[in-house]
Tab-separated table of C-alpha atoms in Angstrom:
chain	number	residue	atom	x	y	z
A	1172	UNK	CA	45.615	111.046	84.431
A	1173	UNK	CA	48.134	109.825	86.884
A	1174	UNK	CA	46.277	107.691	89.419
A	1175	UNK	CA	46.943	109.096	93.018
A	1176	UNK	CA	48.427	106.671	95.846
A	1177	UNK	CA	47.116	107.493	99.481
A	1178	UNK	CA	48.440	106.331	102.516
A	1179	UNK	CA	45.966	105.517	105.461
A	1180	UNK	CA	46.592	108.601	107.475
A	1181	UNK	CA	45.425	107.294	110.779
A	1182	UNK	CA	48.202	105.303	113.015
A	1183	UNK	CA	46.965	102.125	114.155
A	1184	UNK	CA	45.924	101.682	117.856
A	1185	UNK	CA	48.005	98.743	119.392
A	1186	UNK	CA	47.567	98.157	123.336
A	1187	UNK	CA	50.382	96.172	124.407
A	1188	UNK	CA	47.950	93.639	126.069
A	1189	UNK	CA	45.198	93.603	123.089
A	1190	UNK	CA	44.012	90.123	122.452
A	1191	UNK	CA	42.192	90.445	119.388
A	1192	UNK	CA	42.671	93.339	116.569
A	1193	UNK	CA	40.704	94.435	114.389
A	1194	UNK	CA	41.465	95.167	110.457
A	1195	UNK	CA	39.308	97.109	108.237
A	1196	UNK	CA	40.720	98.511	104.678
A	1197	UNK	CA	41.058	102.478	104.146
A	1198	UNK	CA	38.982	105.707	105.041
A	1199	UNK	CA	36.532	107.563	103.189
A	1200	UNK	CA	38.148	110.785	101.164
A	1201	UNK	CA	38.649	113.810	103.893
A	1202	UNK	CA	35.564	115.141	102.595
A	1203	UNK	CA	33.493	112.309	104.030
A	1204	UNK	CA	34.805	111.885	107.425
A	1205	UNK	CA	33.435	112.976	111.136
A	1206	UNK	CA	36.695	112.810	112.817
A	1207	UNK	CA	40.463	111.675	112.252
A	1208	UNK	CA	40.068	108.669	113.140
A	1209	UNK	CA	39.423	104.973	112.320
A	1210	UNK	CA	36.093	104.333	110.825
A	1211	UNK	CA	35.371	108.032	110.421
A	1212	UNK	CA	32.280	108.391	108.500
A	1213	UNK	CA	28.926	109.224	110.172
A	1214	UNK	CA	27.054	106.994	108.256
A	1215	UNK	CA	29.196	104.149	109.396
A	1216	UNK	CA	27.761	101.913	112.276
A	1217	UNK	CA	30.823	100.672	113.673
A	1218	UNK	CA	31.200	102.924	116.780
A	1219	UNK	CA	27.297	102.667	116.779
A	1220	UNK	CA	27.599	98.611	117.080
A	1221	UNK	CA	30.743	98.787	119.283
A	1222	UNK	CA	28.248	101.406	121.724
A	1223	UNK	CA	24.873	99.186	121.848
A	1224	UNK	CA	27.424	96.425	122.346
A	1225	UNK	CA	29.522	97.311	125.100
A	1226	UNK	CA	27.244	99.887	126.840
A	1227	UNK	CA	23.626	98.982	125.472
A	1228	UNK	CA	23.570	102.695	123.941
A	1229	UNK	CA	24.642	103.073	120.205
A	1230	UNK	CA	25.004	107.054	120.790
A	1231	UNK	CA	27.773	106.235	123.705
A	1232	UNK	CA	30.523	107.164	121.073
A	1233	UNK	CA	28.858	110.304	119.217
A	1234	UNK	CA	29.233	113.719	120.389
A	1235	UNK	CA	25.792	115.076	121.741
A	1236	UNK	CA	24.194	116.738	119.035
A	1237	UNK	CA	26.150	116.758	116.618
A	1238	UNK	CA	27.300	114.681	113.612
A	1239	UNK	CA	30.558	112.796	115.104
A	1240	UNK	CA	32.020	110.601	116.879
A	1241	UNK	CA	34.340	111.477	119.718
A	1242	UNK	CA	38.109	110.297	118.759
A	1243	UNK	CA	39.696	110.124	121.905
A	1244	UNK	CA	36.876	108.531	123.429
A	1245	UNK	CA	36.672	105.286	120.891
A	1246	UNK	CA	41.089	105.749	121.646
A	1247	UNK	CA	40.721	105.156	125.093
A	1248	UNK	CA	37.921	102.831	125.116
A	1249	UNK	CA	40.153	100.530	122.622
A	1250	UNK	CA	43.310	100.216	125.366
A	1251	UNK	CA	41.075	100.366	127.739
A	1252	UNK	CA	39.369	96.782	126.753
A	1253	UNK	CA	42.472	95.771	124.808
A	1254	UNK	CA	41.027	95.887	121.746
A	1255	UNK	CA	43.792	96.742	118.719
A	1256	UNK	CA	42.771	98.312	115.529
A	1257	UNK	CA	44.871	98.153	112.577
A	1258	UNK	CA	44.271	98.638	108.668
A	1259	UNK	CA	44.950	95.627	106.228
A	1260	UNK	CA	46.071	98.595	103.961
A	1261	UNK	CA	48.910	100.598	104.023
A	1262	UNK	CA	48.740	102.574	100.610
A	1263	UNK	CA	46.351	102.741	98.441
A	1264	UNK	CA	44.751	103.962	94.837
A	1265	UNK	CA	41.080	104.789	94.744
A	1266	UNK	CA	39.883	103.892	91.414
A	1267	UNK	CA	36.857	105.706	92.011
A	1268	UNK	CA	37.631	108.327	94.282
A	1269	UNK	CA	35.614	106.658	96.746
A	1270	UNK	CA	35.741	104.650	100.041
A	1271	UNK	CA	34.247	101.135	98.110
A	1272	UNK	CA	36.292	98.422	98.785
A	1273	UNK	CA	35.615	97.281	95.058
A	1274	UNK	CA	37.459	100.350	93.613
A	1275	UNK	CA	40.216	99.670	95.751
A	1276	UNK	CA	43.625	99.164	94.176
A	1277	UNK	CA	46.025	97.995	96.876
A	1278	UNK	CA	49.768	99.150	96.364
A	1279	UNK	CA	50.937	98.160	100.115
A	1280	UNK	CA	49.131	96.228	102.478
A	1281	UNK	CA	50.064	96.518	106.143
A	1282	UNK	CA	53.488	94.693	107.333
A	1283	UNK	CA	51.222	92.090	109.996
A	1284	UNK	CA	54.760	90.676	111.355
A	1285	UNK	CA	55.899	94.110	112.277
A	1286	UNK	CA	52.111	94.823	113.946
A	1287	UNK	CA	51.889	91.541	115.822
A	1288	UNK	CA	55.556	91.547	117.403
A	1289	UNK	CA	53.672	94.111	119.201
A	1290	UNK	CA	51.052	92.641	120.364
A	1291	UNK	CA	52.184	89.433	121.595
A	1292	UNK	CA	49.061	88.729	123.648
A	1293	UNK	CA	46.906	88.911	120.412
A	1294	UNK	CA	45.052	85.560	119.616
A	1295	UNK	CA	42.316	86.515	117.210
A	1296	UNK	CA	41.992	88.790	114.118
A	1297	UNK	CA	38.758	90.005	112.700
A	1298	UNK	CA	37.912	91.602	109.801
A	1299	UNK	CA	35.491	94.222	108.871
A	1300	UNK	CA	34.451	93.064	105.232
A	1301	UNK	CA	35.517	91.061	102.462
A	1302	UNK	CA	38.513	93.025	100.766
A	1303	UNK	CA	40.166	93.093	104.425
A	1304	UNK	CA	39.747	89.091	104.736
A	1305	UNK	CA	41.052	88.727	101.059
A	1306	UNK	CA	44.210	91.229	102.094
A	1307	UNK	CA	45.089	89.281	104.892
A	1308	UNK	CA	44.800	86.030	103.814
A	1309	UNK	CA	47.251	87.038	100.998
A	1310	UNK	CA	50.023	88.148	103.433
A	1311	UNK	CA	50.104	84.406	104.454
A	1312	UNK	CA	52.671	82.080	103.804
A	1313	UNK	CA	50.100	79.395	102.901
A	1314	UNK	CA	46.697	79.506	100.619
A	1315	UNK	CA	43.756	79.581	102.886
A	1316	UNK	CA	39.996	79.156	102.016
A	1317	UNK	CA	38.148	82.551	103.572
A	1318	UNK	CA	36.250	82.028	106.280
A	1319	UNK	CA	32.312	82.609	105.432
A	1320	UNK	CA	30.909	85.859	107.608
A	1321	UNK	CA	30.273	85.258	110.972
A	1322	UNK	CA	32.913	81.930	111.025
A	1323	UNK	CA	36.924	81.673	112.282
A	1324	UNK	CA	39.834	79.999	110.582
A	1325	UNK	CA	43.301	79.115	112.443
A	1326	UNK	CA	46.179	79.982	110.715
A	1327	UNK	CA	50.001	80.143	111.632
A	1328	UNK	CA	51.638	83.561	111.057
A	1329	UNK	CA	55.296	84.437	112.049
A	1330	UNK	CA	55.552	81.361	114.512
A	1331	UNK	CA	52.181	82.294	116.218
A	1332	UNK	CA	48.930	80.183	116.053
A	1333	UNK	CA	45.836	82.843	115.241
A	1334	UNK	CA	42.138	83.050	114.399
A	1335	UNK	CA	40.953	84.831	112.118
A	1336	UNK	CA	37.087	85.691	112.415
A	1337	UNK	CA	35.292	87.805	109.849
A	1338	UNK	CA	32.409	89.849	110.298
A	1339	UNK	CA	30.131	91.629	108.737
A	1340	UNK	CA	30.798	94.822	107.112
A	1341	UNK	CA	29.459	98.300	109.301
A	1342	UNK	CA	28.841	99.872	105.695
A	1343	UNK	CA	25.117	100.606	105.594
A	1344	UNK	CA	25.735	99.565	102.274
A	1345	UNK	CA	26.017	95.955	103.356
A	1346	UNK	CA	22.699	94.402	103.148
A	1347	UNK	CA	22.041	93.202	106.627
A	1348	UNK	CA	20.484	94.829	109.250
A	1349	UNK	CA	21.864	96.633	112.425
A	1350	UNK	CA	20.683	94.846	115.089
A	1351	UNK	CA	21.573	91.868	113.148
A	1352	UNK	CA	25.159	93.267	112.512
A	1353	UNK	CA	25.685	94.099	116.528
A	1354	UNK	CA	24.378	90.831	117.903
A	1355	UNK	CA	27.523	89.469	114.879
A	1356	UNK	CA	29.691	92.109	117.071
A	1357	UNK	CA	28.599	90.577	120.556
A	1358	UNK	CA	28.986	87.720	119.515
A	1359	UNK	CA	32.742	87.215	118.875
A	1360	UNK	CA	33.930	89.743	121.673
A	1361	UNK	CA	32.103	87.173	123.975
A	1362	UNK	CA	33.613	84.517	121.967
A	1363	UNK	CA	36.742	85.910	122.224
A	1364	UNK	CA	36.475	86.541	125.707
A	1365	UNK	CA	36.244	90.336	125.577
A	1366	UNK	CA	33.034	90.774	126.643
């Protein structure tokens, strides 16, 4: 059987003035997703953290009553706070036609020069899990130990001096817990002055 290559089919969200941007992998199958969007499946906590984060109410981002997220909401929230968000992972094979990140063959990671000459405010990266750290550490010119959850490396990138922070994974899968996870969440954006 021919293995199938996907390409992440949501456009990245790059306000001009974004200071840090955040990178995740690639979506669940269409099958498994709330909305077009980044982060799209209900049983994600991202938008979850990102509400009892910014406005102490972890339903702020889900439609009332039902079992979504609101798209354009988490859009405008994201230029509205300058907040970037941007796949490591351009195409993709699922090995087993799943969202793991351990199935998941890369064929084309992201272009990160092409993404950062537009945003030339950004000063940190994070990363949503381990398979986006170990992408984007391999787009750099020079090796670079990962940086443990929950700790930042500097790096130079394109003539740019960056951090790169990585945090926990918003699978429930990940074995930590969500308060745990959001309190990770508050505390880079205050870190990175966001918050």
């Amino acid at each position: 059987m021919q293995a199938i290559i996907e390409t992440h089919p949501f456009p990245p969200v790059l306000p001009p003035q974004a200071k840090v941007m955040m990178m995740g992998t690639f979506p669940p199958t269409v099958e498994k997703r709330c909305m077009e969007f980044h982060y799209p499946n209900f049983q994600n906590d991202m938008w979850r953290i990102y509400g009892l984060v910014f406005f102490n109410d972890k339903h702020y981002f889900q439609v009332k009553n039902e079992k979504r997220f609101d798209p354009e909401r988490i859009k405008n929230f994201l230029i509205e706070r300058e907040i970037a968000s941007c796949p490591t992972v351009q195409k993709a094979i699922r090995e087993q036609g799943n969202a793991s990140d351990k199935f998941l063959k890369i064929v084309e990671p992201v272009n990160l020069a092409k993404v950062l000459k537009q945003l030339p405010d950004c000063q940190w990266i994070f990363t949503t899990g381990g398979k986006a750290t170990e992408t984007l550490l391999s787009l750099l010119p020079e090796k670079l130990k990962e940086p443990k959850t929950n700790e930042f490396i500097d790096f130079s990138f394109a003539g740019r001096e960056l951090k790169l922070y990585r945090l926990p994974s918003t699978s429930r899968a990940y074995p930590l817990s969500f308060e745990k996870k959001a309190e990770a969440y508050q505390y880079f954006f205050k870190l990175a002055g966001i918050l």
